[in-house]
Every structure is written in C-alpha cells, then in structure tokens.
CSV table of C-alpha atoms (C1' of nucleotides) in Angstrom, one decimal:
chain,number,residue,atom,x,y,z
A,1,MET,CA,-1.8,-14.7,131.5
A,2,ALA,CA,-0.9,-16.4,134.6
A,3,GLU,CA,-0.4,-12.8,135.9
A,4,GLN,CA,-4.3,-12.3,135.0
A,5,ALA,CA,-5.3,-16.3,136.3
A,6,GLU,CA,-3.3,-15.3,139.8
A,7,THR,CA,-5.1,-11.5,139.2
A,8,VAL,CA,-8.8,-13.8,139.2
A,9,ARG,CA,-8.0,-15.2,142.4
A,10,ARG,CA,-6.2,-13.1,144.1
A,11,THR,CA,-9.7,-10.5,143.7
A,12,PRO,CA,-12.0,-11.7,147.6
A,13,LEU,CA,-15.3,-12.5,146.6
A,14,SER,CA,-17.7,-10.0,147.2
A,15,ARG,CA,-21.2,-8.7,146.7
A,16,ASP,CA,-20.5,-6.6,144.4
A,17,ARG,CA,-18.8,-8.3,142.6
A,18,ILE,CA,-21.0,-11.5,142.0
A,19,LEU,CA,-23.6,-8.5,141.2
A,20,ARG,CA,-21.8,-7.6,138.4
A,21,ALA,CA,-20.5,-11.1,136.8
A,22,ALA,CA,-23.9,-12.4,137.1
A,23,VAL,CA,-25.3,-9.2,135.5
A,24,ALA,CA,-22.7,-10.2,132.3
A,25,LEU,CA,-23.7,-13.6,132.5
A,26,ALA,CA,-27.1,-12.5,131.6
A,27,ASP,CA,-26.0,-10.2,129.2
A,28,GLU,CA,-24.6,-12.2,127.4
A,29,ALA,CA,-25.7,-16.0,127.9
A,30,GLY,CA,-29.6,-14.7,129.1
A,31,ILE,CA,-31.3,-15.1,131.9
A,32,GLU,CA,-32.2,-19.1,131.3
A,33,SER,CA,-28.4,-19.9,131.7
A,34,LEU,CA,-27.9,-18.0,135.0
A,35,SER,CA,-27.8,-20.4,138.0
A,36,MET,CA,-25.7,-20.3,141.2
A,37,ARG,CA,-23.8,-23.5,139.2
A,38,ASN,CA,-22.9,-21.7,136.1
A,39,LEU,CA,-22.2,-18.7,137.8
A,40,ALA,CA,-20.0,-19.4,140.5
A,41,GLN,CA,-17.9,-21.6,137.7
A,42,ASP,CA,-17.3,-18.4,135.7
A,43,LEU,CA,-15.7,-16.4,138.7
A,44,GLY,CA,-13.6,-19.6,139.2
A,45,VAL,CA,-14.6,-20.5,142.3
A,46,VAL,CA,-17.5,-23.3,144.0
A,47,PRO,CA,-21.1,-22.5,144.2
A,48,MET,CA,-21.3,-22.6,147.8
A,49,ALA,CA,-19.3,-20.0,147.9
A,50,LEU,CA,-22.0,-17.4,146.5
A,51,TYR,CA,-23.8,-17.8,149.7
A,52,LYS,CA,-21.7,-16.7,152.2
A,53,HIS,CA,-22.1,-13.3,150.2
A,54,VAL,CA,-26.2,-13.4,149.0
A,55,ALA,CA,-28.8,-14.7,151.0
A,56,ASN,CA,-30.2,-17.2,148.2
A,57,LYS,CA,-31.0,-17.0,144.0
A,58,ASP,CA,-33.6,-14.1,144.5
A,59,GLU,CA,-31.9,-11.8,146.3
A,60,LEU,CA,-28.8,-12.7,143.9
A,61,LEU,CA,-31.9,-11.1,141.6
A,62,ASP,CA,-32.8,-7.8,143.3
A,63,GLY,CA,-29.0,-6.8,143.8
A,64,MET,CA,-28.9,-7.7,139.9
A,65,ILE,CA,-32.2,-5.2,139.8
A,66,ASP,CA,-30.6,-2.4,141.4
A,67,VAL,CA,-27.5,-2.7,139.5
A,68,VAL,CA,-29.6,-2.3,136.5
A,69,VAL,CA,-30.9,1.1,137.7
A,70,GLY,CA,-28.5,2.5,139.5
A,71,GLU,CA,-27.1,2.6,135.7
A,72,ILE,CA,-30.0,5.2,134.6
A,73,ASP,CA,-28.8,9.0,134.5
A,74,PRO,CA,-30.1,11.4,137.7
A,75,PRO,CA,-32.2,13.5,136.5
A,76,VAL,CA,-31.7,16.2,134.6
A,77,PRO,CA,-32.2,19.8,135.8
A,78,ALA,CA,-35.3,21.1,133.5
A,79,ALA,CA,-37.8,23.9,133.7
A,80,ASP,CA,-40.7,21.5,133.7
A,81,TRP,CA,-41.8,18.3,134.4
A,82,LYS,CA,-41.8,16.8,131.2
A,83,HIS,CA,-39.2,17.7,129.8
A,84,ALA,CA,-37.5,16.5,133.2
A,85,VAL,CA,-39.6,12.8,133.2
A,86,ARG,CA,-39.6,12.2,129.7
A,87,GLN,CA,-35.9,12.7,129.7
A,88,ARG,CA,-35.7,10.2,132.8
A,89,ILE,CA,-38.2,8.0,131.4
A,90,LEU,CA,-36.2,7.1,127.7
A,91,SER,CA,-32.4,7.2,130.0
A,92,ALA,CA,-34.1,4.0,131.4
A,93,ARG,CA,-35.0,2.4,128.5
A,94,GLN,CA,-31.6,3.0,126.7
A,95,VAL,CA,-30.4,1.1,130.0
A,96,LEU,CA,-32.4,-1.4,129.4
A,97,LEU,CA,-32.5,-2.5,126.6
A,98,ARG,CA,-28.1,-2.5,126.7
A,99,HIS,CA,-29.9,-6.0,129.7
A,100,PRO,CA,-33.1,-7.1,127.9
A,101,TRP,CA,-33.6,-9.9,130.4
A,102,ALA,CA,-34.0,-6.9,133.0
A,103,PRO,CA,-37.2,-6.0,132.3
A,104,LEU,CA,-38.9,-10.2,132.9
A,105,ALA,CA,-36.7,-10.2,136.4
A,106,ILE,CA,-38.3,-7.1,137.4
A,107,GLU,CA,-41.6,-8.0,136.8
A,108,THR,CA,-41.3,-11.4,138.0
A,109,ARG,CA,-39.4,-10.3,141.9
A,110,ASN,CA,-41.4,-7.1,141.6
A,111,MET,CA,-39.6,-6.2,145.1
A,112,ALA,CA,-38.6,-3.0,146.3
A,113,THR,CA,-35.6,-2.5,146.1
A,114,PRO,CA,-33.1,0.2,148.2
A,115,ALA,CA,-32.2,1.5,143.4
A,116,VAL,CA,-36.4,1.6,142.8
A,117,LEU,CA,-37.4,3.2,145.3
A,118,ALA,CA,-34.8,5.9,145.0
A,119,TYR,CA,-36.0,5.6,141.0
A,120,LEU,CA,-39.2,6.8,142.1
A,121,ASP,CA,-39.3,8.6,144.6
A,122,SER,CA,-37.3,11.0,142.1
A,123,MET,CA,-39.4,10.2,139.3
A,124,ILE,CA,-42.5,11.6,141.7
A,125,GLY,CA,-40.2,14.3,142.7
A,126,ALA,CA,-40.1,16.1,139.0
A,127,PHE,CA,-44.2,15.3,139.3
A,128,ARG,CA,-44.6,17.3,142.6
A,129,ALA,CA,-42.1,20.2,141.2
A,130,GLY,CA,-44.5,20.6,138.8
A,131,GLY,CA,-47.1,21.8,141.0
A,132,PHE,CA,-49.3,17.8,140.9
A,133,SER,CA,-51.4,17.5,143.7
A,134,VAL,CA,-50.3,13.5,145.6
A,135,ASP,CA,-53.4,12.4,144.4
A,136,LEU,CA,-52.3,13.1,141.1
A,137,ALA,CA,-49.1,12.1,141.2
A,138,HIS,CA,-50.0,8.8,142.9
A,139,HIS,CA,-52.9,7.7,139.6
A,140,VAL,CA,-50.4,8.8,137.2
A,141,MET,CA,-46.8,6.7,138.7
A,142,HIS,CA,-49.7,3.5,138.4
A,143,ALA,CA,-50.2,4.3,135.1
A,144,MET,CA,-47.6,5.2,133.5
A,145,GLY,CA,-46.8,1.3,134.9
A,146,SER,CA,-43.2,-0.2,133.8
A,147,ARG,CA,-43.3,2.4,131.2
A,148,ILE,CA,-41.8,4.2,133.9
A,149,LEU,CA,-38.9,1.9,134.3
A,150,GLY,CA,-38.5,2.5,130.3
A,151,PHE,CA,-39.7,-1.2,129.5
A,152,SER,CA,-43.2,-1.5,127.1
A,153,GLN,CA,-44.1,-4.8,128.2
A,154,GLU,CA,-45.6,-5.0,124.6
A,155,LEU,CA,-47.4,-8.1,124.0
A,156,PHE,CA,-45.0,-9.6,121.8
A,157,ASP,CA,-41.2,-8.8,122.6
A,158,ASP,CA,-38.4,-11.8,121.4
A,159,SER,CA,-35.8,-9.1,122.5
A,160,ARG,CA,-35.8,-10.6,125.6
A,161,ARG,CA,-35.7,-14.5,125.3
A,162,ALA,CA,-31.8,-15.5,124.8
A,163,GLY,CA,-28.6,-13.5,125.3
A,164,ARG,CA,-26.4,-11.6,123.0
A,165,SER,CA,-25.1,-14.0,121.5
A,166,GLY,CA,-27.8,-16.0,120.1
A,167,ARG,CA,-28.8,-13.1,118.4
A,168,THR,CA,-26.0,-11.2,116.8
A,169,ASP,CA,-27.9,-9.6,113.9
A,170,PRO,CA,-31.1,-8.4,113.7
A,171,ALA,CA,-31.6,-11.6,111.9
A,172,PRO,CA,-34.3,-10.6,108.8
A,173,SER,CA,-36.2,-14.3,110.0
A,174,ALA,CA,-39.1,-12.8,108.2
A,175,ALA,CA,-40.5,-15.4,107.0
A,176,ALA,CA,-43.5,-13.8,106.0
A,177,LEU,CA,-47.5,-14.3,107.5
A,178,PRO,CA,-48.4,-17.8,106.4
A,179,PRO,CA,-50.9,-16.4,104.1
A,180,GLU,CA,-53.7,-19.5,106.2
A,181,ILE,CA,-53.1,-16.8,109.2
A,182,ALA,CA,-53.1,-14.1,107.0
A,183,ALA,CA,-56.7,-15.3,105.7
A,184,ARG,CA,-57.8,-15.9,109.5
A,185,PHE,CA,-56.8,-12.8,111.4
A,186,PRO,CA,-57.6,-10.2,108.2
A,187,HIS,CA,-56.7,-6.9,110.7
A,188,VAL,CA,-53.5,-9.2,112.4
A,189,ALA,CA,-52.4,-9.4,108.5
A,190,GLU,CA,-53.3,-6.1,107.7
A,191,ILE,CA,-51.3,-4.4,109.5
A,192,ALA,CA,-48.3,-6.6,109.5
A,193,MET,CA,-48.2,-6.1,106.1
A,194,ALA,CA,-48.7,-1.7,106.0
A,195,ALA,CA,-45.5,-2.4,108.5
A,196,SER,CA,-43.0,-4.1,106.1
A,197,HIS,CA,-43.5,-2.2,103.5
A,198,ASP,CA,-40.1,-0.4,104.4
A,199,ASP,CA,-38.5,-3.4,105.3
A,200,GLU,CA,-39.8,-6.7,105.0
A,201,SER,CA,-40.7,-8.2,108.2
A,202,VAL,CA,-43.3,-9.7,110.2
A,203,LEU,CA,-45.5,-8.3,113.0
A,204,GLY,CA,-43.7,-6.4,115.3
A,205,GLN,CA,-40.2,-7.2,113.8
A,206,GLY,CA,-40.7,-4.4,111.0
A,207,CYS,CA,-41.9,-1.6,114.0
A,208,ASP,CA,-39.8,0.6,115.1
A,209,ASP,CA,-39.2,0.1,119.1
A,210,GLN,CA,-38.0,3.8,119.9
A,211,PHE,CA,-41.3,5.1,118.0
A,212,GLU,CA,-43.4,2.7,119.0
A,213,PHE,CA,-42.2,3.3,123.0
A,214,GLU,CA,-41.7,7.5,121.9
A,215,PHE,CA,-45.7,6.8,120.3
A,216,ALA,CA,-47.0,5.8,123.6
A,217,LEU,CA,-45.2,7.3,125.9
A,218,ASP,CA,-46.5,11.0,124.1
A,219,LEU,CA,-50.2,9.9,124.4
A,220,LEU,CA,-49.5,9.1,128.7
A,221,LEU,CA,-47.4,12.5,129.1
A,222,ASP,CA,-50.3,14.6,126.5
A,223,GLY,CA,-53.0,13.2,128.6
A,224,ILE,CA,-51.4,14.1,131.9
A,225,GLU,CA,-50.7,17.3,131.0
A,226,ARG,CA,-54.1,18.0,130.9
A,227,LEU,CA,-55.5,16.5,133.7
A,228,HIS,CA,-53.4,18.1,135.7
A,229,GLN,CA,-54.1,21.9,133.5
A,230,ARG,CA,-57.9,20.8,133.9
A,231,GLY,CA,-56.7,20.2,137.9
A,232,TRP,CA,-58.1,17.0,138.5
A,233,ALA,CA,-59.2,15.5,141.4
A,234,SER,CA,-60.1,12.2,142.5
A,235,PRO,CA,-63.5,11.5,143.1
A,236,ARG,CA,-64.8,11.0,146.8
A,237,ARG,CA,-65.0,7.9,147.0
B,1,MET,CA,-66.1,-42.6,145.7
B,2,ALA,CA,-65.5,-45.9,143.8
B,3,GLU,CA,-67.7,-44.7,141.3
B,4,GLN,CA,-65.6,-41.7,140.9
B,5,ALA,CA,-62.4,-43.0,141.0
B,6,GLU,CA,-63.7,-45.4,138.4
B,7,THR,CA,-64.3,-42.6,136.1
B,8,VAL,CA,-61.6,-40.8,137.0
B,9,ARG,CA,-59.6,-43.6,135.9
B,10,ARG,CA,-62.0,-44.9,132.6
B,11,THR,CA,-62.2,-40.6,131.3
B,12,PRO,CA,-59.2,-40.6,128.8
B,13,LEU,CA,-55.8,-38.8,129.0
B,14,SER,CA,-57.1,-35.7,125.9
B,15,ARG,CA,-55.2,-32.2,125.7
B,16,ASP,CA,-58.0,-30.5,126.2
B,17,ARG,CA,-58.6,-32.3,130.1
B,18,ILE,CA,-54.5,-31.5,130.0
B,19,LEU,CA,-54.7,-28.2,129.8
B,20,ARG,CA,-57.9,-27.8,132.0
B,21,ALA,CA,-56.3,-29.9,134.9
B,22,ALA,CA,-53.2,-27.9,134.5
B,23,VAL,CA,-54.8,-23.8,134.8
B,24,ALA,CA,-56.6,-25.4,137.9
B,25,LEU,CA,-53.4,-26.9,139.3
B,26,ALA,CA,-52.2,-23.2,138.7
B,27,ASP,CA,-55.0,-21.4,140.2
B,28,GLU,CA,-54.7,-23.0,142.4
B,29,ALA,CA,-51.2,-23.7,144.1
B,30,GLY,CA,-50.0,-21.3,141.9
B,31,ILE,CA,-47.7,-21.7,139.0
B,32,GLU,CA,-44.9,-22.6,140.8
B,33,SER,CA,-46.2,-25.7,141.9
B,34,LEU,CA,-47.1,-26.1,138.0
B,35,SER,CA,-44.6,-29.5,137.3
B,36,MET,CA,-45.4,-31.7,134.6
B,37,ARG,CA,-44.6,-34.4,137.7
B,38,ASN,CA,-47.2,-32.7,139.5
B,39,LEU,CA,-49.6,-32.2,136.3
B,40,ALA,CA,-49.1,-36.1,135.7
B,41,GLN,CA,-50.3,-36.5,139.3
B,42,ASP,CA,-53.0,-34.5,139.7
B,43,LEU,CA,-54.4,-36.8,136.9
B,44,GLY,CA,-53.5,-39.9,138.1
B,45,VAL,CA,-51.1,-40.9,135.2
B,46,VAL,CA,-47.3,-41.5,134.9
B,47,PRO,CA,-45.7,-38.1,133.6
B,48,MET,CA,-44.4,-39.7,130.8
B,49,ALA,CA,-48.3,-40.2,129.2
B,50,LEU,CA,-48.4,-36.2,129.3
B,51,TYR,CA,-46.0,-35.4,126.4
B,52,LYS,CA,-48.4,-37.9,124.5
B,53,HIS,CA,-50.4,-34.7,124.0
B,54,VAL,CA,-48.0,-31.8,124.5
B,55,ALA,CA,-44.9,-31.9,123.0
B,56,ASN,CA,-43.3,-29.8,126.0
B,57,LYS,CA,-43.2,-28.3,128.3
B,58,ASP,CA,-43.8,-24.7,126.2
B,59,GLU,CA,-46.2,-26.0,124.6
B,60,LEU,CA,-48.0,-26.6,127.5
B,61,LEU,CA,-47.9,-23.2,128.6
B,62,ASP,CA,-49.2,-21.6,125.1
B,63,GLY,CA,-52.7,-23.9,125.7
B,64,MET,CA,-53.2,-22.4,129.4
B,65,ILE,CA,-53.1,-19.3,128.1
B,66,ASP,CA,-55.0,-19.9,125.1
B,67,VAL,CA,-57.4,-21.8,127.7
B,68,VAL,CA,-57.6,-18.3,129.0
B,69,VAL,CA,-58.0,-15.9,126.5
B,70,GLY,CA,-60.7,-18.2,125.3
B,71,GLU,CA,-62.9,-16.8,128.6
B,72,ILE,CA,-62.7,-13.3,127.7
B,73,ASP,CA,-66.2,-12.3,126.3
B,74,PRO,CA,-66.8,-12.1,123.0
B,75,PRO,CA,-66.8,-8.3,121.7
B,76,VAL,CA,-69.8,-6.4,122.3
B,77,PRO,CA,-72.2,-5.5,119.5
B,78,ALA,CA,-71.4,-1.2,120.4
B,79,ALA,CA,-72.4,1.6,118.9
B,80,ASP,CA,-69.0,3.3,119.4
B,81,TRP,CA,-65.4,1.5,119.5
B,82,LYS,CA,-64.2,3.9,122.5
B,83,HIS,CA,-67.5,1.9,124.3
B,84,ALA,CA,-66.3,-1.3,122.5
B,85,VAL,CA,-63.3,-1.3,123.5
B,86,ARG,CA,-63.4,-0.2,127.3
B,87,GLN,CA,-66.2,-3.7,127.8
B,88,ARG,CA,-63.8,-5.9,126.2
B,89,ILE,CA,-61.2,-4.6,127.8
B,90,LEU,CA,-62.4,-4.3,131.0
B,91,SER,CA,-64.1,-8.7,130.6
B,92,ALA,CA,-60.6,-9.6,130.2
B,93,ARG,CA,-59.4,-8.0,132.9
B,94,GLN,CA,-62.3,-10.0,135.1
B,95,VAL,CA,-60.9,-13.5,133.2
B,96,LEU,CA,-57.0,-12.0,134.3
B,97,LEU,CA,-58.0,-11.9,137.9
B,98,ARG,CA,-59.6,-15.2,138.3
B,99,HIS,CA,-56.0,-16.5,136.5
B,100,PRO,CA,-53.3,-14.3,138.4
B,101,TRP,CA,-50.8,-16.4,137.0
B,102,ALA,CA,-51.1,-16.3,133.4
B,103,PRO,CA,-50.1,-12.2,133.2
B,104,LEU,CA,-46.3,-13.7,133.9
B,105,ALA,CA,-46.6,-16.3,131.7
B,106,ILE,CA,-48.0,-14.6,128.9
B,107,GLU,CA,-45.3,-12.4,129.6
B,108,THR,CA,-43.0,-15.2,129.6
B,109,ARG,CA,-43.8,-16.8,126.4
B,110,ASN,CA,-45.4,-13.8,124.4
B,111,MET,CA,-46.1,-16.0,122.1
B,112,ALA,CA,-48.5,-15.7,118.9
B,113,THR,CA,-51.0,-18.2,120.0
B,114,PRO,CA,-54.4,-19.0,118.1
B,115,ALA,CA,-56.7,-17.9,120.8
B,116,VAL,CA,-54.5,-14.4,121.3
B,117,LEU,CA,-54.5,-13.9,117.2
B,118,ALA,CA,-58.2,-13.7,117.4
B,119,TYR,CA,-58.2,-12.0,120.5
B,120,LEU,CA,-55.9,-9.1,119.1
B,121,ASP,CA,-57.6,-9.0,115.6
B,122,SER,CA,-60.6,-8.2,116.5
B,123,MET,CA,-59.7,-5.7,118.6
B,124,ILE,CA,-57.8,-3.5,115.7
B,125,GLY,CA,-61.2,-4.7,114.4
B,126,ALA,CA,-62.7,-2.1,116.8
B,127,PHE,CA,-60.2,0.2,116.0
B,128,ARG,CA,-60.9,-0.1,112.4
B,129,ALA,CA,-64.6,-0.2,112.4
B,130,GLY,CA,-64.6,3.4,114.7
B,131,GLY,CA,-62.9,5.3,110.9
B,132,PHE,CA,-58.9,4.6,112.4
B,133,SER,CA,-56.5,4.0,109.7
B,134,VAL,CA,-54.2,1.1,110.2
B,135,ASP,CA,-51.5,3.2,110.5
B,136,LEU,CA,-52.9,4.5,113.8
B,137,ALA,CA,-54.6,1.7,114.3
B,138,HIS,CA,-51.1,0.1,113.9
B,139,HIS,CA,-49.8,2.4,117.4
B,140,VAL,CA,-52.1,2.6,119.3
B,141,MET,CA,-52.1,-1.1,119.4
B,142,HIS,CA,-48.6,-1.0,120.4
B,143,ALA,CA,-49.3,1.8,122.8
B,144,MET,CA,-51.9,-0.1,125.2
B,145,GLY,CA,-49.5,-3.6,124.9
B,146,SER,CA,-50.1,-5.7,127.7
B,147,ARG,CA,-53.1,-3.5,129.0
B,148,ILE,CA,-55.4,-4.3,126.0
B,149,LEU,CA,-55.0,-8.0,127.2
B,150,GLY,CA,-56.8,-6.8,130.7
B,151,PHE,CA,-53.5,-6.3,132.8
B,152,SER,CA,-51.3,-3.0,134.0
B,153,GLN,CA,-48.0,-4.9,134.6
B,154,GLU,CA,-47.5,-2.3,137.6
B,155,LEU,CA,-44.2,-2.4,139.1
B,156,PHE,CA,-45.3,-3.9,142.5
B,157,ASP,CA,-48.4,-6.8,142.2
B,158,ASP,CA,-47.9,-9.4,144.8
B,159,SER,CA,-51.2,-11.1,143.7
B,160,ARG,CA,-49.5,-12.7,141.0
B,161,ARG,CA,-47.3,-14.7,142.8
B,162,ALA,CA,-48.8,-17.6,145.1
B,163,GLY,CA,-51.9,-19.7,144.7
B,164,ARG,CA,-55.0,-19.1,145.6
B,165,SER,CA,-54.2,-21.0,148.7
B,166,GLY,CA,-51.6,-18.7,150.1
B,167,ARG,CA,-53.3,-15.9,150.1
B,168,THR,CA,-57.5,-16.6,151.5
B,169,ASP,CA,-57.6,-13.5,153.1
B,170,PRO,CA,-56.8,-9.5,151.3
B,171,ALA,CA,-53.9,-10.1,154.5
B,172,PRO,CA,-53.9,-6.1,155.5
B,173,SER,CA,-50.8,-7.3,156.3
B,174,ALA,CA,-49.8,-3.4,156.6
B,175,ALA,CA,-47.0,-2.7,158.4
B,176,ALA,CA,-46.8,0.6,158.1
B,177,LEU,CA,-43.7,1.9,155.8
B,178,PRO,CA,-40.7,1.9,158.3
B,179,PRO,CA,-40.1,5.3,159.7
B,180,GLU,CA,-36.3,5.2,157.6
B,181,ILE,CA,-37.6,3.8,154.5
B,182,ALA,CA,-40.4,6.9,154.6
B,183,ALA,CA,-37.1,9.1,155.9
B,184,ARG,CA,-35.0,8.4,152.5
B,185,PHE,CA,-37.6,8.1,149.7
B,186,PRO,CA,-40.2,11.3,151.2
B,187,HIS,CA,-41.9,11.4,148.0
B,188,VAL,CA,-42.7,7.1,147.9
B,189,ALA,CA,-44.5,8.0,151.7
B,190,GLU,CA,-46.3,10.9,151.0
B,191,ILE,CA,-48.4,8.7,148.2
B,192,ALA,CA,-48.4,5.8,150.8
B,193,MET,CA,-49.3,8.4,153.4
B,194,ALA,CA,-52.1,9.4,151.3
B,195,ALA,CA,-53.5,6.3,149.8
B,196,SER,CA,-53.7,4.9,153.1
B,197,HIS,CA,-55.4,7.2,154.8
B,198,ASP,CA,-59.2,5.1,153.8
B,199,ASP,CA,-57.8,1.4,154.6
B,200,GLU,CA,-54.4,1.7,156.8
B,201,SER,CA,-52.0,-0.2,154.6
B,202,VAL,CA,-48.9,0.4,151.9
B,203,LEU,CA,-47.5,1.1,149.8
B,204,GLY,CA,-50.1,-0.5,146.8
B,205,GLN,CA,-51.9,-2.7,148.8
B,206,GLY,CA,-54.4,0.8,149.9
B,207,CYS,CA,-54.6,1.0,146.2
B,208,ASP,CA,-58.3,1.0,145.1
B,209,ASP,CA,-56.8,-1.8,142.1
B,210,GLN,CA,-59.8,-1.2,140.5
B,211,PHE,CA,-60.1,2.1,140.0
B,212,GLU,CA,-56.0,2.7,138.5
B,213,PHE,CA,-56.6,0.2,135.8
B,214,GLU,CA,-59.5,1.9,134.6
B,215,PHE,CA,-57.8,5.7,135.0
B,216,ALA,CA,-55.4,4.7,133.2
B,217,LEU,CA,-57.1,3.1,130.3
B,218,ASP,CA,-59.3,6.2,129.9
B,219,LEU,CA,-56.0,8.2,130.6
B,220,LEU,CA,-55.0,5.8,127.4
B,221,LEU,CA,-59.0,6.2,125.4
B,222,ASP,CA,-59.3,9.9,126.0
B,223,GLY,CA,-55.7,10.4,124.1
B,224,ILE,CA,-56.5,7.8,121.8
B,225,GLU,CA,-59.9,9.8,120.7
B,226,ARG,CA,-57.8,12.6,120.4
B,227,LEU,CA,-55.5,11.5,117.6
B,228,HIS,CA,-58.3,10.1,115.9
B,229,GLN,CA,-60.5,13.1,115.4
B,230,ARG,CA,-56.9,14.6,114.9
B,231,GLY,CA,-56.7,13.1,112.3
B,232,TRP,CA,-53.0,12.0,113.0
B,233,ALA,CA,-51.3,9.8,110.8
B,234,SER,CA,-47.7,9.7,111.0
B,235,PRO,CA,-44.1,11.2,110.4
B,236,ARG,CA,-43.1,10.2,106.8
B,237,ARG,CA,-39.9,8.2,107.4
C,1,DA,C1',-14.3,-21.1,163.1
C,2,DC,C1',-14.7,-21.4,158.6
C,3,DC,C1',-14.7,-23.4,153.8
C,4,DT,C1',-16.5,-27.4,150.7
C,5,DG,C1',-17.5,-31.4,149.0
C,6,DA,C1',-20.9,-35.0,149.0
C,7,DA,C1',-26.5,-34.8,149.1
C,8,DC,C1',-31.1,-34.7,149.2
C,9,DA,C1',-35.1,-33.2,147.1
C,10,DC,C1',-36.6,-31.5,142.8
C,11,DC,C1',-36.9,-30.7,137.7
C,12,DG,C1',-37.3,-31.1,132.7
C,13,DT,C1',-36.7,-35.5,128.7
C,14,DT,C1',-34.7,-39.0,126.6
C,15,DC,C1',-34.2,-43.7,126.4
C,16,DA,C1',-34.6,-48.6,126.6
C,17,DA,C1',-36.7,-51.9,128.0
C,18,DG,C1',-41.2,-54.6,128.8
C,19,DT,C1',-45.8,-55.5,128.2
D,1,DA,C1',-46.7,-50.6,118.1
D,2,DC,C1',-47.7,-49.1,122.5
D,3,DC,C1',-46.3,-47.5,127.2
D,4,DT,C1',-43.8,-46.7,131.5
D,5,DG,C1',-39.9,-46.8,134.6
D,6,DA,C1',-35.3,-45.6,135.1
D,7,DA,C1',-32.2,-43.0,134.0
D,8,DC,C1',-29.6,-38.6,132.4
D,9,DA,C1',-28.6,-34.1,132.7
D,10,DC,C1',-29.5,-30.3,135.4
D,11,DC,C1',-31.4,-27.3,139.1
D,12,DG,C1',-31.5,-24.6,144.3
D,13,DT,C1',-30.1,-24.9,148.6
D,14,DT,C1',-28.6,-28.3,153.4
D,15,DC,C1',-25.4,-30.6,156.0
D,16,DA,C1',-22.2,-32.5,158.1
D,17,DA,C1',-17.2,-33.9,157.0
D,18,DG,C1',-12.9,-32.0,156.7
D,19,DT,C1',-9.9,-28.2,157.3
DNA sequence: ACCTGAACACCGTTCAAGT
DNA sequence: ACCTGAACACCGTTCAAGT
C-alpha cells in the first residue's frame, strides 16, 4: 500500500502514461468526466503538469484515439480481399465496443492521426491487393464511411453516453412504447413490436447489434464485390 | 432603427423564437459558440429568461434538431419505393448542408424527438408501401444508419466544425500531402494523388462530396433492392 | 531553469433577494 | 407571483511568482 503510493509517485509522468490513464478514465466514468483536472487528480498530479506532455485537451483526445486504434488486430493474411476486410472491421468493432466513447470522439475530432492513417492505409491496401482500381478503392472507402473503423453510427445509440459504471447490467428498462407514440408513428411501432418478440424491449434495445452491424457490412461488401466484378469505373466528369 | 429595436423588445420571448435564434447562431458562429449566455445576448434577454421556455441546454438542442428535421421536404408521391426513398434522403442532405452542426448534434444527443420519429416513420412507410416485410424494413433502416437523415458520417469531415463565417470560401488550403506522410502511407497517397488530378487538394478536400454520397446511397439501395427481390428474411434465431 | 498556485475568462444552472 | 442578479461549481488555459 505504502509501496504502491511510492511507486505511483516515483513513476515519472509521461505522455504514454497520461494517454493510458485518460482512456481508462473515459472507459469507466464516461467521456464527459474526462477533464484535465479530473485526469490530473487520477494521476496524483497537479493539472498543469499535464501540459508538459500534451499541448492541450484536443491533442490529448487525438492521442487517446491513437491508443484505441492501435488496439485493432493487424490485418489477417487472407486469400481474398473480402474476407480480409470483413475480419479486420469486425476486429475493429470489438475494440470500439470496449471504448464506447471512441466513436463520438473520432467523429468530433475527425483528425488524421498517424494510427488512423496507418489503419486506413492498410485497409486500402487490402482492396488494392484484391485487384481494385485506385478509383474504385477510393469511392469504396468513402461509402464504408465510419463503418470501416467498426462503428455503425446509427441514429439511436445509447451505449456511448455514460461510462461503464452507469450501465453495468444490460438494463431491461424497456417500458413498452407509450401508446400515444405508437399511434402517431405506426410504422415505428410495428418494427418495435416485431423486434421485441424475443426479449421484451423498446426501439433498438431489442435489436441484436452484432447482427445489424454484420447485415449492413455484408450489404456493402456484396455490393462492392459486384461493382468490382463488373469492372466499375468513375463516370468521366 | 428605433422601430426595429422596439419591435425586438416587444416581441415576446417564446420557445419557437428561442429555437430559431439558436439555429441561426449555430449556423453562423458554429455550434461551439452556442452557449445559453450567448444565445440570451443575441435575443436581448437575460440568460435566466431562457429557462422559462426550455428546461435546460439539452432540451434546447433537441428542439433545434426538430427545427432542422422539420425543414426536410415531405415525401414525394412516387411509383416505386426506391425513387421515393432516394429523393427524400437527397432532400434531407440539402437541409443538413445548410446546418453543418446538425449531424454532430444529432449523433451526440441521439434522441427520439417527435420530428425525427415522424421522419423515420414515413421513411419506413415508404419501404412498407414498396412491399417490404417488417423484418427487412427493420434491418434496412439499421443498415442505412445516419445516411437516412442525409449525412454520411465519413471519417474526415471538416465542414462541420466552424460556422459559416470561418469558412466563407471553399479554401484551397491544399498544401499537397507532406512527402514523409506520403511515404509512410502509400495507398492513402495514391488515392489523394488521383483525387487531386482535377483540382489540386488533399485527402478528401478534392473529393466531390455529392458524388460520394450518391455513390454510397445507390450502393446501399441497389443491395437492398436485390434482397427485396429475393424475398430475403431473417435467419431464425 | 523548472514547477505550480492563483487567476482569468468562460460554462450551465441554482437560489434567494428584489419587485 | 414573477423576474433576475449574484453566486455556485465547474471548465481549459495563461501567467507570474516561487523554488
């Protein structure tokens, strides 16, 4: 105990230690709890000490994104591009599920950090290795959008707001869709009803996220495969 | 002038007037300039006066989203679902281009506001009218994700950060990709190079956003059409 | 030369005092 | 009863004073 305190004190502050602590804080308490002051306190350090290693909070966030992206598995050596791309994206998804704040952070910052660039570069490489033209690979990367990093950016997604502590259990809060809502939005109600057959729940809560992600991913990959086989090329503009 | 000032003073504060002013402020100065204090000042009112009409800032943002979504054209009466859906989404895109802060706000809040629900409901309705099963319509809505509201959520998207004032001209900042970056990420460089053939620019800046959006949208719609024609159904789980 | 406490310029929101 | 100024509990970051 005394030893631990001493260890903590002796361990010199470094950019790496700061980034790791920041990721841990965001994972556990939610991104809204990540302030320079809170982070400094977690590290047993005065807030100003952080500024020796990161220029400001934006740079801190960029660094955190790089840490997360660095956790994604390296590309699997695969015979076909489709398998390789699919595997890599599903691996990315597993990583982002561990860091629910990351998608929003990535979108908010939308920075081309080194780790993100490296990831994208190797993803493009997989398409090129599969025989894609530069042209098609380009548009395909755009079409995949954020899904290439493993998150789907759906319209309703409560997972990313609070930290782990807030939602330890899957929370069957699941009050059924209020009747007056169901009456005003019949098509939404119809889907919510069907989705809650198995487990009782409401609008998205009853959806199998993994299934939905793979459904969309395969929809895109199949369409891309077809374009590739047809030898699709950009219209001359 | 005096008359205008008087008019402004006489016009009673209302939720509607607050929401409109908030949208205008976010449009012009960027979402990061939207504070309760700034907004109150724009309205010539003390900050606390706002709290009579909106419970807090979150509710303000929800209201702003509803204003924006309310600007989307009503569904076009169309023979086929594909045309109807495509037109509506492209209309939504035009609206969101006028409010660059909205995509991020929608993602951050991810609230089922009445206007958003009404929009989604009518979109599902278009699929159902086209003969889609509840099951397929459900997964298709997930697969479309935020694209259904007209934004693509790409990885790099600088348009949404600053307000209009910050970026009046399209800004050919376009310093070519730094050589050491190009060397480390050859595939990224290759695409950047090809994309900057027409207009000199860098990584996404040289891309035709409208083209990329429609490319992805049609990729999804074509895939969806094929599933529908095949009579696709969820695997029994 | 380095480190750090206090200070600055902001937030959203509460609350009690004034009308 | 209503409105509102001051105050509270936070921010990120600057800066000058202390070692």
